[in-house]
XYZ file of C-alpha atoms in Angstrom:
396
model
C 131.130 136.480 122.225
C 128.983 134.213 120.055
C 125.548 134.742 121.224
C 124.109 132.133 118.995
C 125.432 129.342 121.087
C 123.424 130.358 124.059
C 120.147 128.595 124.472
C 117.007 130.722 124.202
C 115.011 131.062 127.402
C 111.832 129.015 127.671
C 108.816 130.879 126.581
C 106.637 132.180 129.487
C 103.239 130.786 129.659
C 100.625 133.196 130.877
C 98.437 132.189 133.708
C 100.932 129.929 135.553
C 101.773 130.933 139.025
C 103.054 129.359 142.275
C 99.554 127.735 142.766
C 99.761 125.862 139.457
C 103.230 124.695 140.394
C 102.226 123.531 143.908
C 99.224 121.649 142.293
C 101.352 120.158 139.419
C 103.792 118.303 141.601
C 101.321 116.264 143.716
C 99.338 115.486 140.519
C 102.433 114.206 138.820
C 103.300 112.019 141.766
C 99.755 110.584 141.998
C 99.799 109.875 138.149
C 103.321 108.219 138.575
C 101.905 105.945 141.223
C 99.068 104.974 138.934
C 101.275 104.612 135.683
C 104.250 102.804 137.107
C 102.595 99.497 137.635
C 101.145 99.694 134.110
C 104.444 100.529 132.616
C 106.223 97.737 134.431
C 103.565 95.185 133.431
C 103.870 96.542 129.782
C 107.765 96.234 129.714
C 107.511 92.815 131.242
C 105.028 91.532 128.584
C 107.296 93.124 125.822
C 110.325 91.478 127.166
C 108.532 88.164 127.582
C 107.122 88.447 123.976
C 110.585 89.023 122.597
C 112.074 86.166 124.762
C 109.298 83.803 123.599
C 109.789 84.776 119.961
C 113.543 84.403 120.203
C 113.594 81.113 122.220
C 110.414 79.360 121.267
C 108.599 80.643 118.189
C 111.571 80.985 115.787
C 112.941 77.507 116.532
C 109.476 76.021 116.427
C 108.865 77.758 113.103
C 112.157 76.488 111.647
C 111.359 72.982 112.898
C 107.932 73.031 111.541
C 109.153 74.333 108.176
C 111.770 71.507 108.040
C 109.217 68.944 108.900
C 106.748 70.284 106.345
C 109.659 70.309 103.717
C 110.679 66.797 104.666
C 107.355 65.183 104.975
C 105.215 67.029 102.395
C 107.301 69.165 99.996
C 110.087 66.788 99.024
C 107.712 63.613 98.782
C 105.314 65.704 96.720
C 108.014 66.997 94.422
C 109.399 63.472 94.004
C 105.800 61.978 93.352
C 105.219 64.813 90.762
C 108.497 64.214 89.045
C 108.865 60.464 89.333
C 105.107 59.479 88.946
C 102.708 62.056 87.822
C 104.930 63.536 85.137
C 105.629 60.314 83.264
C 101.958 59.119 83.854
C 100.776 62.498 82.492
C 102.917 62.189 79.380
C 101.717 58.703 78.872
C 98.135 59.733 79.289
C 98.624 62.592 76.939
C 100.167 60.382 74.259
C 97.361 57.848 74.696
C 94.762 60.504 74.480
C 96.316 61.979 71.365
C 96.565 58.459 69.820
C 93.004 57.686 70.623
C 90.921 60.889 70.371
C 93.041 63.357 68.301
C 95.006 61.620 65.571
C 91.987 59.510 64.160
C 89.957 62.765 63.825
C 92.864 64.511 62.367
C 93.276 61.801 59.793
C 89.577 61.541 59.020
C 89.455 65.436 58.493
C 92.848 65.440 56.435
C 92.318 62.344 54.232
C 88.585 61.884 54.052
C 86.447 64.870 54.629
C 88.741 67.509 53.118
C 89.212 65.472 49.687
C 85.399 64.504 49.698
C 84.323 68.075 50.132
C 86.896 69.471 47.712
C 86.287 67.133 44.905
C 82.669 66.273 45.595
C 81.178 69.748 46.287
C 83.689 72.714 45.796
C 84.881 71.621 42.309
C 81.399 71.042 40.710
C 79.976 74.170 42.314
C 82.839 76.251 40.965
C 82.506 74.681 37.483
C 78.738 75.461 37.613
C 79.335 79.005 38.553
C 81.993 79.678 35.968
C 80.376 77.669 33.026
C 76.567 78.172 33.505
C 75.665 80.930 36.138
C 78.165 83.514 35.057
C 77.063 83.689 31.201
C 73.445 83.315 32.375
C 73.901 86.353 34.632
C 75.569 88.387 32.053
C 72.830 87.784 29.601
C 70.128 88.758 32.097
C 71.940 91.957 33.018
C 72.166 92.936 29.272
C 68.511 92.179 28.775
C 67.574 94.339 31.761
C 69.748 97.205 30.688
C 68.590 97.206 26.969
C 64.770 96.220 27.284
C 63.262 96.321 30.766
C 64.846 99.440 32.084
C 63.710 101.905 29.299
C 60.115 100.121 29.201
C 60.049 100.674 33.004
C 60.889 104.418 32.870
C 58.163 105.057 30.155
C 55.605 103.174 32.167
C 56.536 105.025 35.400
C 56.403 108.458 33.584
C 52.818 107.590 32.186
C 51.492 106.298 35.591
C 53.008 109.418 37.314
C 51.329 111.849 34.978
C 47.823 110.010 35.484
C 48.182 110.061 39.234
C 49.105 113.720 39.318
C 46.059 114.567 37.124
C 43.669 112.490 39.178
C 44.895 113.247 42.717
C 47.432 116.114 42.997
C 45.938 118.896 40.957
C 42.391 118.603 42.576
C 43.855 118.646 46.200
C 46.244 121.602 45.323
C 43.126 123.587 43.905
C 41.096 122.884 46.977
C 43.800 124.014 49.353
C 44.702 127.155 47.352
C 41.261 128.438 46.434
C 39.039 127.097 49.303
C 40.921 126.351 52.608
C 43.522 129.231 52.564
C 40.756 131.995 52.250
C 38.573 130.413 54.899
C 41.640 130.111 57.332
C 42.540 133.905 56.691
C 38.996 135.029 57.474
C 38.806 132.996 60.548
C 42.152 134.321 61.931
C 40.922 138.011 61.217
C 37.709 137.278 63.217
C 39.516 135.647 66.036
C 42.048 138.635 66.269
C 39.478 141.397 66.345
C 36.854 139.631 68.607
C 38.994 137.729 71.133
C 42.753 138.651 71.124
C 42.586 142.494 71.076
C 39.886 142.618 73.899
C 41.898 140.177 75.982
C 45.132 142.178 75.422
C 43.402 145.470 76.383
C 41.981 143.930 79.647
C 45.460 142.481 80.615
C 47.288 145.780 79.863
C 44.639 148.174 81.418
C 43.252 146.270 84.216
C 45.135 143.162 85.319
C 48.689 144.722 85.193
C 48.023 147.689 87.574
C 46.013 145.394 89.934
C 49.078 143.091 90.122
C 51.580 145.836 90.633
C 49.476 147.016 93.683
C 49.244 143.611 95.196
C 53.026 143.162 94.683
C 53.720 146.433 96.498
C 51.507 145.583 99.519
C 53.122 142.211 99.795
C 56.721 143.706 99.698
C 55.733 146.058 102.374
C 54.457 143.242 104.585
C 57.615 141.107 103.994
C 59.931 144.042 104.921
C 57.992 144.514 108.236
C 58.109 140.915 109.139
C 61.856 140.654 108.183
C 62.668 143.787 110.524
C 60.764 142.256 113.451
C 62.511 138.708 112.906
C 65.878 140.313 112.625
C 65.412 142.238 115.947
C 64.138 138.990 117.651
C 67.006 136.901 116.181
C 69.609 139.419 117.433
C 68.134 139.472 120.984
C 68.110 135.728 121.281
C 71.673 135.520 119.824
C 72.825 138.153 122.493
C 71.081 136.267 125.311
C 72.587 132.873 124.271
C 76.016 134.315 123.871
C 75.863 136.197 127.242
C 74.299 133.501 129.402
C 75.630 130.303 127.876
C 78.550 130.682 125.437
C 80.593 133.167 127.375
C 80.468 131.268 130.732
C 81.323 127.940 128.887
C 84.214 129.599 126.981
C 85.461 131.093 130.218
C 85.204 127.681 131.953
C 86.979 125.886 129.064
C 89.786 128.490 128.709
C 90.314 128.993 132.434
C 89.640 125.561 134.007
C 89.293 122.731 131.576
C 92.033 123.424 129.134
C 94.777 124.008 131.889
C 93.608 120.879 133.781
C 93.604 118.743 130.604
C 97.143 120.053 129.613
C 98.530 119.451 133.144
C 96.925 115.858 133.149
C 98.382 114.995 129.694
C 101.872 116.486 130.652
C 101.701 114.634 133.961
C 100.934 111.185 132.194
C 103.680 111.948 129.563
C 106.382 112.598 132.405
C 105.050 109.731 134.575
C 105.298 107.309 131.523
C 108.868 108.392 130.841
C 109.870 108.053 134.561
C 108.135 104.800 134.764
C 110.071 103.699 131.816
C 113.451 104.611 133.495
C 112.319 102.862 136.638
C 111.158 99.751 134.892
C 114.424 99.673 132.670
C 116.343 99.829 135.928
C 114.324 97.109 137.576
C 114.739 94.988 134.474
C 118.509 95.479 134.377
C 118.647 94.573 138.096
C 116.670 91.325 137.481
C 118.791 90.460 134.367
C 122.018 91.066 136.432
C 120.771 88.799 139.214
C 119.563 86.158 136.582
C 123.009 86.194 134.965
C 124.992 85.868 138.129
C 122.566 83.287 139.812
C 121.911 81.224 136.754
C 123.620 82.289 133.493
C 127.192 82.398 134.789
C 127.117 78.968 136.628
C 125.440 77.310 133.576
C 128.140 78.907 131.309
C 130.913 77.792 133.620
C 129.392 74.161 133.758
C 129.031 74.120 129.916
C 132.669 75.337 129.327
C 134.439 73.322 131.960
C 132.422 70.046 132.168
C 129.996 69.647 129.114
C 132.317 70.796 126.356
C 135.423 68.577 127.278
C 133.025 65.560 127.829
C 131.371 66.208 124.358
C 134.727 66.550 122.695
C 135.956 63.247 124.450
C 132.807 61.543 123.365
C 133.073 62.772 119.824
C 136.715 61.876 119.390
C 136.788 58.622 121.489
C 133.374 57.010 120.920
C 131.466 58.690 118.114
C 134.189 58.910 115.586
C 135.569 55.266 115.928
C 131.917 53.946 115.806
C 131.100 56.060 112.624
C 134.238 54.701 110.987
C 133.414 51.072 112.012
C 129.876 51.501 110.697
C 131.237 52.836 107.320
C 133.740 49.927 106.931
C 130.932 47.357 108.091
C 128.613 48.963 105.250
C 131.312 48.794 102.646
C 132.151 45.133 103.592
C 128.316 44.234 103.490
C 127.983 45.867 100.048
C 131.015 43.884 98.846
C 129.710 40.710 100.107
C 126.300 41.324 98.580
C 127.867 42.157 95.227
C 130.089 38.981 95.389
C 126.982 36.864 96.282
C 125.107 38.375 93.266
C 127.916 37.571 90.938
C 128.172 34.032 92.327
C 124.550 33.436 91.936
C 124.512 34.887 88.433
C 127.362 32.623 87.406
C 125.671 29.502 88.880
C 122.399 30.288 86.898
C 124.523 30.701 83.603
C 126.246 27.308 84.399
C 122.972 25.539 85.239
C 121.335 26.889 82.016
C 124.270 25.676 79.909
C 124.200 22.308 81.563
C 120.407 21.947 80.780
C 120.281 23.393 77.336
C 123.627 23.189 76.053
C 125.452 25.374 73.594
C 126.699 28.723 74.243
C 124.872 30.336 77.015
C 123.211 33.707 76.515
C 123.792 36.009 79.332
C 120.497 37.286 80.716
C 119.882 41.046 80.694
C 120.741 43.250 83.687
C 123.284 40.740 85.087
C 127.031 41.336 85.200
C 128.780 38.729 82.987
C 132.159 37.162 83.502
C 135.028 38.174 81.156
C 135.015 36.262 78.016
C 138.136 34.140 76.999
C 139.465 34.105 73.451
C 140.749 30.966 71.955
C 143.761 30.616 69.666
C 143.118 30.662 65.880
C 139.582 32.308 66.035
C 138.343 35.858 66.448
C 135.229 34.885 68.343
C 134.909 34.602 72.105
C 133.369 31.663 73.775
C 131.777 32.016 77.314
C 133.305 29.885 80.034
C 136.219 28.683 77.787
C 139.509 28.313 79.492
C 142.004 30.785 77.997
C 144.901 29.019 76.142
C 148.434 30.294 76.223
C 149.187 32.974 73.809
C 152.577 31.465 72.706
C 152.499 27.871 71.323
C 155.436 25.530 70.602
C 157.188 25.503 67.277
C 156.138 21.872 66.413
C 152.424 22.618 66.746
C 152.808 25.617 64.432
C 154.584 23.586 61.769
C 152.162 20.727 61.987
C 149.236 23.147 61.496
C 151.048 24.649 58.487
C 151.735 21.336 56.957
Protein backbone atom coordinates (compact mmCIF):
# COMPACT_ATOMS: atom_id res chain seq x y z
CA UNK A 1 0.00 0.00 0.00
CA UNK A 2 1.15 3.49 -0.80
CA UNK A 3 0.92 5.37 2.44
CA UNK A 4 2.11 8.60 0.80
CA UNK A 5 -1.23 9.07 -0.97
CA UNK A 6 -3.20 9.27 2.26
CA UNK A 7 -3.82 12.74 3.57
CA UNK A 8 -2.18 13.54 6.87
CA UNK A 9 -4.59 14.16 9.76
CA UNK A 10 -5.24 17.75 10.74
CA UNK A 11 -2.97 18.96 13.52
CA UNK A 12 -4.62 18.98 16.93
CA UNK A 13 -4.98 22.41 18.46
CA UNK A 14 -4.52 22.44 22.18
CA UNK A 15 -7.17 24.15 24.27
CA UNK A 16 -10.14 23.38 21.97
CA UNK A 17 -13.05 21.40 23.35
CA UNK A 18 -16.77 20.95 22.94
CA UNK A 19 -17.43 24.33 24.57
CA UNK A 20 -15.28 26.10 21.96
CA UNK A 21 -17.05 24.27 19.14
CA UNK A 22 -20.48 25.10 20.57
CA UNK A 23 -19.55 28.78 20.79
CA UNK A 24 -17.90 28.83 17.33
CA UNK A 25 -21.04 27.83 15.37
CA UNK A 26 -23.37 30.60 16.71
CA UNK A 27 -20.56 33.16 16.31
CA UNK A 28 -20.09 32.18 12.68
CA UNK A 29 -23.87 32.31 12.06
CA UNK A 30 -24.05 35.84 13.55
CA UNK A 31 -20.99 36.98 11.55
CA UNK A 32 -22.53 35.48 8.38
CA UNK A 33 -25.72 37.46 8.99
CA UNK A 34 -23.61 40.62 9.33
CA UNK A 35 -21.23 39.97 6.41
CA UNK A 36 -23.79 38.65 3.87
CA UNK A 37 -25.41 42.07 3.05
CA UNK A 38 -21.98 43.68 2.81
CA UNK A 39 -20.74 40.97 0.43
CA UNK A 40 -23.87 41.16 -1.73
CA UNK A 41 -23.61 44.97 -1.92
CA UNK A 42 -19.91 44.63 -2.78
CA UNK A 43 -20.59 42.07 -5.54
CA UNK A 44 -23.41 44.25 -6.91
CA UNK A 45 -21.11 47.28 -7.01
CA UNK A 46 -18.36 45.27 -8.75
CA UNK A 47 -20.80 43.89 -11.34
CA UNK A 48 -22.27 47.36 -11.91
CA UNK A 49 -18.82 48.88 -12.33
CA UNK A 50 -17.80 46.22 -14.86
CA UNK A 51 -21.07 46.63 -16.79
CA UNK A 52 -20.71 50.42 -16.78
CA UNK A 53 -17.13 50.12 -17.99
CA UNK A 54 -18.08 47.70 -20.76
CA UNK A 55 -21.30 49.43 -21.88
CA UNK A 56 -20.72 53.13 -21.19
CA UNK A 57 -17.14 54.09 -20.43
CA UNK A 58 -15.34 52.23 -23.24
CA UNK A 59 -17.70 53.40 -26.07
CA UNK A 60 -17.67 56.90 -24.56
CA UNK A 61 -13.87 56.85 -24.47
CA UNK A 62 -13.67 55.66 -28.09
CA UNK A 63 -16.19 58.32 -29.16
CA UNK A 64 -14.30 61.05 -27.31
CA UNK A 65 -10.99 59.91 -28.79
CA UNK A 66 -12.49 59.87 -32.31
CA UNK A 67 -14.07 63.29 -31.75
CA UNK A 68 -10.79 64.67 -30.41
CA UNK A 69 -8.86 63.24 -33.35
CA UNK A 70 -11.43 64.55 -35.86
CA UNK A 71 -11.91 68.03 -34.40
CA UNK A 72 -8.50 68.79 -32.92
CA UNK A 73 -5.68 66.47 -34.01
CA UNK A 74 -6.37 66.20 -37.75
CA UNK A 75 -7.05 69.98 -38.20
CA UNK A 76 -4.01 70.77 -36.09
CA UNK A 77 -1.81 68.44 -38.15
CA UNK A 78 -3.18 69.86 -41.40
CA UNK A 79 -2.71 73.43 -40.13
CA UNK A 80 0.87 72.61 -39.08
CA UNK A 81 1.76 70.90 -42.37
CA UNK A 82 -0.10 73.22 -44.76
CA UNK A 83 0.20 76.61 -43.05
CA UNK A 84 2.71 76.80 -40.23
CA UNK A 85 5.49 74.78 -41.91
CA UNK A 86 5.60 76.86 -45.16
CA UNK A 87 5.14 80.03 -43.12
CA UNK A 88 8.00 79.00 -40.83
CA UNK A 89 10.25 78.23 -43.81
CA UNK A 90 9.40 81.60 -45.33
CA UNK A 91 10.04 83.44 -42.06
CA UNK A 92 13.29 81.54 -41.59
CA UNK A 93 14.48 82.43 -45.09
CA UNK A 94 13.41 86.07 -44.57
CA UNK A 95 15.17 86.26 -41.19
CA UNK A 96 18.32 84.75 -42.67
CA UNK A 97 18.18 87.17 -45.61
CA UNK A 98 17.57 90.22 -43.40
CA UNK A 99 19.59 89.51 -40.25
CA UNK A 100 22.17 86.77 -40.90
CA UNK A 101 23.47 87.15 -44.45
CA UNK A 102 24.28 90.91 -44.22
CA UNK A 103 26.28 90.34 -41.02
CA UNK A 104 28.05 87.33 -42.52
CA UNK A 105 28.94 89.34 -45.62
CA UNK A 106 30.10 92.28 -43.47
CA UNK A 107 32.27 89.96 -41.37
CA UNK A 108 33.64 88.00 -44.31
CA UNK A 109 34.26 90.77 -46.84
CA UNK A 110 34.79 93.90 -44.67
CA UNK A 111 35.91 93.23 -41.09
CA UNK A 112 38.19 90.24 -41.72
CA UNK A 113 40.17 91.91 -44.59
CA UNK A 114 40.33 95.21 -42.70
CA UNK A 115 41.64 93.60 -39.50
CA UNK A 116 43.99 91.32 -41.40
CA UNK A 117 45.60 93.88 -43.69
CA UNK A 118 45.14 96.92 -41.45
CA UNK A 119 46.25 95.49 -38.08
CA UNK A 120 47.63 91.94 -38.15
CA UNK A 121 50.10 92.32 -41.03
CA UNK A 122 51.66 95.60 -39.70
CA UNK A 123 51.88 94.18 -36.15
CA UNK A 124 53.58 90.99 -37.43
CA UNK A 125 56.03 93.03 -39.49
CA UNK A 126 56.79 95.29 -36.50
CA UNK A 127 57.36 92.25 -34.26
CA UNK A 128 59.59 90.43 -36.75
CA UNK A 129 61.57 93.43 -38.07
CA UNK A 130 61.89 95.70 -35.00
CA UNK A 131 60.93 94.13 -31.66
CA UNK A 132 62.69 90.76 -32.15
CA UNK A 133 66.19 92.24 -32.97
CA UNK A 134 65.74 94.81 -30.17
CA UNK A 135 64.82 92.07 -27.65
CA UNK A 136 67.83 89.95 -28.70
CA UNK A 137 70.14 92.91 -28.20
CA UNK A 138 68.72 93.73 -24.75
CA UNK A 139 69.04 90.07 -23.68
CA UNK A 140 72.73 89.98 -24.78
CA UNK A 141 73.47 93.23 -22.94
CA UNK A 142 71.83 91.86 -19.77
CA UNK A 143 73.78 88.60 -19.92
CA UNK A 144 77.19 90.18 -20.65
CA UNK A 145 77.04 93.45 -18.64
CA UNK A 146 74.19 93.80 -16.14
CA UNK A 147 74.21 90.30 -14.65
CA UNK A 148 77.93 90.23 -13.60
CA UNK A 149 77.69 93.79 -12.22
CA UNK A 150 74.57 92.90 -10.23
CA UNK A 151 76.19 89.80 -8.74
CA UNK A 152 79.22 91.83 -7.55
CA UNK A 153 77.07 94.58 -6.04
CA UNK A 154 74.87 91.97 -4.29
CA UNK A 155 77.95 90.25 -2.76
CA UNK A 156 79.35 93.56 -1.43
CA UNK A 157 76.00 94.67 0.02
CA UNK A 158 75.53 91.23 1.63
CA UNK A 159 78.96 91.35 3.33
CA UNK A 160 78.27 94.88 4.67
CA UNK A 161 74.82 93.89 6.04
CA UNK A 162 76.27 90.77 7.65
CA UNK A 163 79.04 92.76 9.32
CA UNK A 164 76.66 95.46 10.56
CA UNK A 165 73.62 93.43 11.69
CA UNK A 166 74.18 89.63 11.78
CA UNK A 167 77.46 89.31 13.66
CA UNK A 168 76.44 91.64 16.57
CA UNK A 169 73.10 89.84 17.03
CA UNK A 170 74.81 86.41 16.98
CA UNK A 171 77.34 87.55 19.61
CA UNK A 172 74.58 88.95 21.84
CA UNK A 173 72.61 85.69 21.60
CA UNK A 174 75.58 83.38 22.14
CA UNK A 175 77.45 85.22 24.95
CA UNK A 176 74.65 87.07 26.84
CA UNK A 177 71.14 85.63 26.38
CA UNK A 178 71.99 81.91 26.41
CA UNK A 179 73.92 82.03 29.76
CA UNK A 180 71.13 84.11 31.36
CA UNK A 181 68.48 81.60 30.19
CA UNK A 182 70.48 78.62 31.56
CA UNK A 183 70.85 80.30 34.96
CA UNK A 184 67.15 81.15 35.13
CA UNK A 185 66.14 77.56 34.23
CA UNK A 186 68.46 76.10 36.99
CA UNK A 187 66.96 78.43 39.60
CA UNK A 188 63.38 77.61 38.55
CA UNK A 189 64.06 73.85 38.68
CA UNK A 190 65.63 73.90 42.17
CA UNK A 191 63.29 76.46 43.75
CA UNK A 192 59.87 75.69 42.16
CA UNK A 193 59.66 72.43 40.17
CA UNK A 194 61.36 70.02 42.61
CA UNK A 195 59.40 71.23 45.73
CA UNK A 196 56.10 70.98 43.79
CA UNK A 197 56.96 67.47 42.54
CA UNK A 198 57.83 66.30 46.10
CA UNK A 199 54.51 67.72 47.47
CA UNK A 200 52.53 65.99 44.70
CA UNK A 201 54.29 62.64 45.16
CA UNK A 202 54.41 62.56 48.98
CA UNK A 203 51.18 64.37 49.97
CA UNK A 204 48.58 64.74 47.20
CA UNK A 205 48.89 61.25 45.67
CA UNK A 206 48.20 59.28 48.97
CA UNK A 207 45.39 61.69 49.85
CA UNK A 208 43.74 61.15 46.44
CA UNK A 209 44.05 57.36 46.73
CA UNK A 210 42.27 57.42 50.10
CA UNK A 211 39.43 59.60 48.80
CA UNK A 212 39.02 57.32 45.75
CA UNK A 213 38.82 54.21 47.99
CA UNK A 214 36.10 55.79 50.19
CA UNK A 215 34.07 56.85 47.14
CA UNK A 216 34.34 53.35 45.63
CA UNK A 217 33.05 51.74 48.85
CA UNK A 218 30.12 54.18 48.93
CA UNK A 219 29.25 53.50 45.26
CA UNK A 220 29.31 49.71 45.82
CA UNK A 221 26.89 50.02 48.74
CA UNK A 222 24.51 52.24 46.78
CA UNK A 223 24.65 49.82 43.78
CA UNK A 224 23.85 46.83 46.00
CA UNK A 225 20.83 48.61 47.53
CA UNK A 226 19.59 49.77 44.07
CA UNK A 227 19.95 46.27 42.62
CA UNK A 228 17.86 44.79 45.42
CA UNK A 229 15.17 47.43 45.02
CA UNK A 230 15.11 46.94 41.22
CA UNK A 231 14.79 43.16 41.61
CA UNK A 232 11.91 43.58 44.06
CA UNK A 233 10.07 46.07 41.83
CA UNK A 234 10.54 43.86 38.75
CA UNK A 235 9.22 40.79 40.62
CA UNK A 236 6.17 42.74 41.83
CA UNK A 237 5.40 44.10 38.32
CA UNK A 238 5.82 40.69 36.67
CA UNK A 239 3.73 38.92 39.34
CA UNK A 240 0.92 41.44 39.69
CA UNK A 241 0.64 42.89 36.15
CA UNK A 242 2.53 41.06 33.39
CA UNK A 243 1.55 37.49 34.33
CA UNK A 244 -2.22 38.23 34.57
CA UNK A 245 -2.14 40.20 31.31
CA UNK A 246 -0.21 37.42 29.55
CA UNK A 247 -2.64 34.78 30.86
CA UNK A 248 -5.61 36.94 29.76
CA UNK A 249 -4.12 37.46 26.29
CA UNK A 250 -3.10 33.82 25.82
CA UNK A 251 -6.26 32.21 27.22
CA UNK A 252 -8.98 34.74 26.30
CA UNK A 253 -8.05 37.47 23.80
CA UNK A 254 -5.97 35.40 21.36
CA UNK A 255 -8.56 32.55 21.01
CA UNK A 256 -11.41 35.07 20.69
CA UNK A 257 -9.49 37.03 18.05
CA UNK A 258 -8.62 33.90 16.09
CA UNK A 259 -12.22 32.71 16.20
CA UNK A 260 -13.55 36.10 15.07
CA UNK A 261 -11.00 36.30 12.23
CA UNK A 262 -11.77 32.73 11.14
CA UNK A 263 -15.51 33.44 11.39
CA UNK A 264 -15.16 36.52 9.19
CA UNK A 265 -13.11 34.57 6.62
CA UNK A 266 -15.61 31.69 6.49
CA UNK A 267 -18.57 34.09 6.43
CA UNK A 268 -16.99 36.09 3.60
CA UNK A 269 -16.49 32.95 1.50
CA UNK A 270 -20.01 31.65 2.21
CA UNK A 271 -21.46 35.08 1.46
CA UNK A 272 -19.52 35.02 -1.83
CA UNK A 273 -21.10 31.68 -2.78
CA UNK A 274 -24.57 32.97 -1.84
CA UNK A 275 -24.04 36.26 -3.69
CA UNK A 276 -22.77 34.41 -6.78
CA UNK A 277 -25.84 32.15 -6.72
CA UNK A 278 -28.17 35.15 -6.37
CA UNK A 279 -26.36 36.92 -9.20
CA UNK A 280 -26.65 33.89 -11.47
CA UNK A 281 -30.37 33.66 -10.69
CA UNK A 282 -30.86 37.35 -11.48
CA UNK A 283 -28.85 36.95 -14.70
CA UNK A 284 -30.94 33.87 -15.69
CA UNK A 285 -34.18 35.79 -15.07
CA UNK A 286 -32.90 38.86 -16.97
CA UNK A 287 -31.88 36.70 -19.94
CA UNK A 288 -35.18 34.81 -20.14
CA UNK A 289 -37.29 37.92 -19.50
CA UNK A 290 -35.36 40.54 -21.51
CA UNK A 291 -32.35 39.16 -23.39
CA UNK A 292 -33.99 36.22 -25.15
CA UNK A 293 -37.04 38.24 -26.39
CA UNK A 294 -34.82 41.11 -27.55
CA UNK A 295 -32.50 38.65 -29.34
CA UNK A 296 -35.47 36.93 -30.98
CA UNK A 297 -36.91 40.30 -32.12
CA UNK A 298 -33.49 41.36 -33.48
CA UNK A 299 -32.95 38.11 -35.38
CA UNK A 300 -36.49 37.64 -36.73
CA UNK A 301 -37.63 41.25 -37.27
CA UNK A 302 -34.89 43.90 -37.18
CA UNK A 303 -32.23 41.99 -39.11
CA UNK A 304 -34.47 41.08 -42.13
CA UNK A 305 -35.90 44.62 -42.17
CA UNK A 306 -32.38 46.07 -42.08
CA UNK A 307 -31.22 43.81 -44.91
CA UNK A 308 -34.30 44.77 -46.96
CA UNK A 309 -33.69 48.49 -46.35
CA UNK A 310 -30.00 48.10 -47.21
CA UNK A 311 -30.61 46.15 -50.43
CA UNK A 312 -33.84 47.80 -51.63
CA UNK A 313 -33.46 51.42 -50.49
CA UNK A 314 -29.95 52.35 -49.41
CA UNK A 315 -27.96 50.67 -52.22
CA UNK A 316 -30.09 52.13 -55.10
CA UNK A 317 -30.06 55.55 -53.41
CA UNK A 318 -26.28 55.38 -53.05
CA UNK A 319 -25.81 54.35 -56.68
CA UNK A 320 -28.17 57.14 -57.81
CA UNK A 321 -26.26 59.68 -55.71
CA UNK A 322 -22.93 58.51 -57.17
CA UNK A 323 -24.24 58.73 -60.73
CA UNK A 324 -25.73 62.18 -60.03
CA UNK A 325 -22.41 63.35 -58.65
CA UNK A 326 -20.54 62.07 -61.70
CA UNK A 327 -23.05 63.74 -64.03
CA UNK A 328 -22.78 67.02 -62.09
CA UNK A 329 -18.97 66.94 -62.22
CA UNK A 330 -19.05 66.21 -65.97
CA UNK A 331 -21.50 69.11 -66.52
CA UNK A 332 -19.29 71.46 -64.52
CA UNK A 333 -16.23 70.40 -66.47
CA UNK A 334 -18.05 70.93 -69.79
CA UNK A 335 -19.26 74.35 -68.61
CA UNK A 336 -15.73 75.36 -67.64
CA UNK A 337 -14.37 74.31 -71.02
CA UNK A 338 -17.16 76.20 -72.80
CA UNK A 339 -16.51 79.37 -70.77
CA UNK A 340 -12.75 79.13 -71.40
CA UNK A 341 -13.31 78.70 -75.14
CA UNK A 342 -15.71 81.66 -75.20
CA UNK A 343 -13.13 83.83 -73.38
CA UNK A 344 -10.42 82.90 -75.89
CA UNK A 345 -12.70 83.66 -78.84
CA UNK A 346 -13.71 87.01 -77.32
CA UNK A 347 -10.06 87.92 -76.68
CA UNK A 348 -9.12 87.01 -80.28
CA UNK A 349 -12.06 89.06 -81.61
CA UNK A 350 -11.04 92.13 -79.57
CA UNK A 351 -7.25 92.05 -79.96
CA UNK A 352 -6.72 90.00 -83.07
CA UNK A 353 -3.84 87.73 -83.93
CA UNK A 354 -3.14 84.38 -82.46
CA UNK A 355 -4.67 84.12 -79.04
CA UNK A 356 -2.47 83.12 -76.16
CA UNK A 357 -4.15 80.65 -73.89
CA UNK A 358 -4.37 81.84 -70.32
CA UNK A 359 -2.55 79.76 -67.72
CA UNK A 360 -4.30 77.08 -65.74
CA UNK A 361 -7.11 76.67 -68.32
CA UNK A 362 -7.49 73.59 -70.49
CA UNK A 363 -6.99 74.54 -74.17
CA UNK A 364 -8.64 73.01 -77.17
CA UNK A 365 -6.59 70.71 -79.39
CA UNK A 366 -4.55 72.70 -81.94
CA UNK A 367 -4.99 72.00 -85.62
CA UNK A 368 -2.12 71.78 -88.08
CA UNK A 369 -2.30 73.34 -91.58
CA UNK A 370 -0.78 71.74 -94.63
CA UNK A 371 2.55 73.01 -95.76
CA UNK A 372 3.69 74.34 -92.36
CA UNK A 373 5.03 72.87 -89.18
CA UNK A 374 3.46 75.43 -86.85
CA UNK A 375 0.10 75.06 -85.20
CA UNK A 376 -2.56 77.78 -85.36
CA UNK A 377 -5.20 77.98 -82.64
CA UNK A 378 -8.81 77.70 -83.80
CA UNK A 379 -7.78 76.90 -87.39
CA UNK A 380 -9.96 74.45 -89.23
CA UNK A 381 -7.99 71.32 -90.05
CA UNK A 382 -7.45 70.75 -93.80
CA UNK A 383 -7.53 67.35 -95.39
CA UNK A 384 -4.26 65.52 -95.27
CA UNK A 385 -4.54 64.37 -98.97
CA UNK A 386 -4.89 67.10 -101.64
CA UNK A 387 -5.70 66.70 -105.30
CA UNK A 388 -2.98 66.03 -107.88
CA UNK A 389 -3.60 69.32 -109.74
CA UNK A 390 -3.01 71.45 -106.68
CA UNK A 391 0.33 69.72 -105.99
CA UNK A 392 1.49 70.20 -109.63
CA UNK A 393 0.43 73.85 -109.57
CA UNK A 394 2.38 74.49 -106.37
CA UNK A 395 5.49 72.79 -107.81
CA UNK A 396 5.28 74.71 -111.02
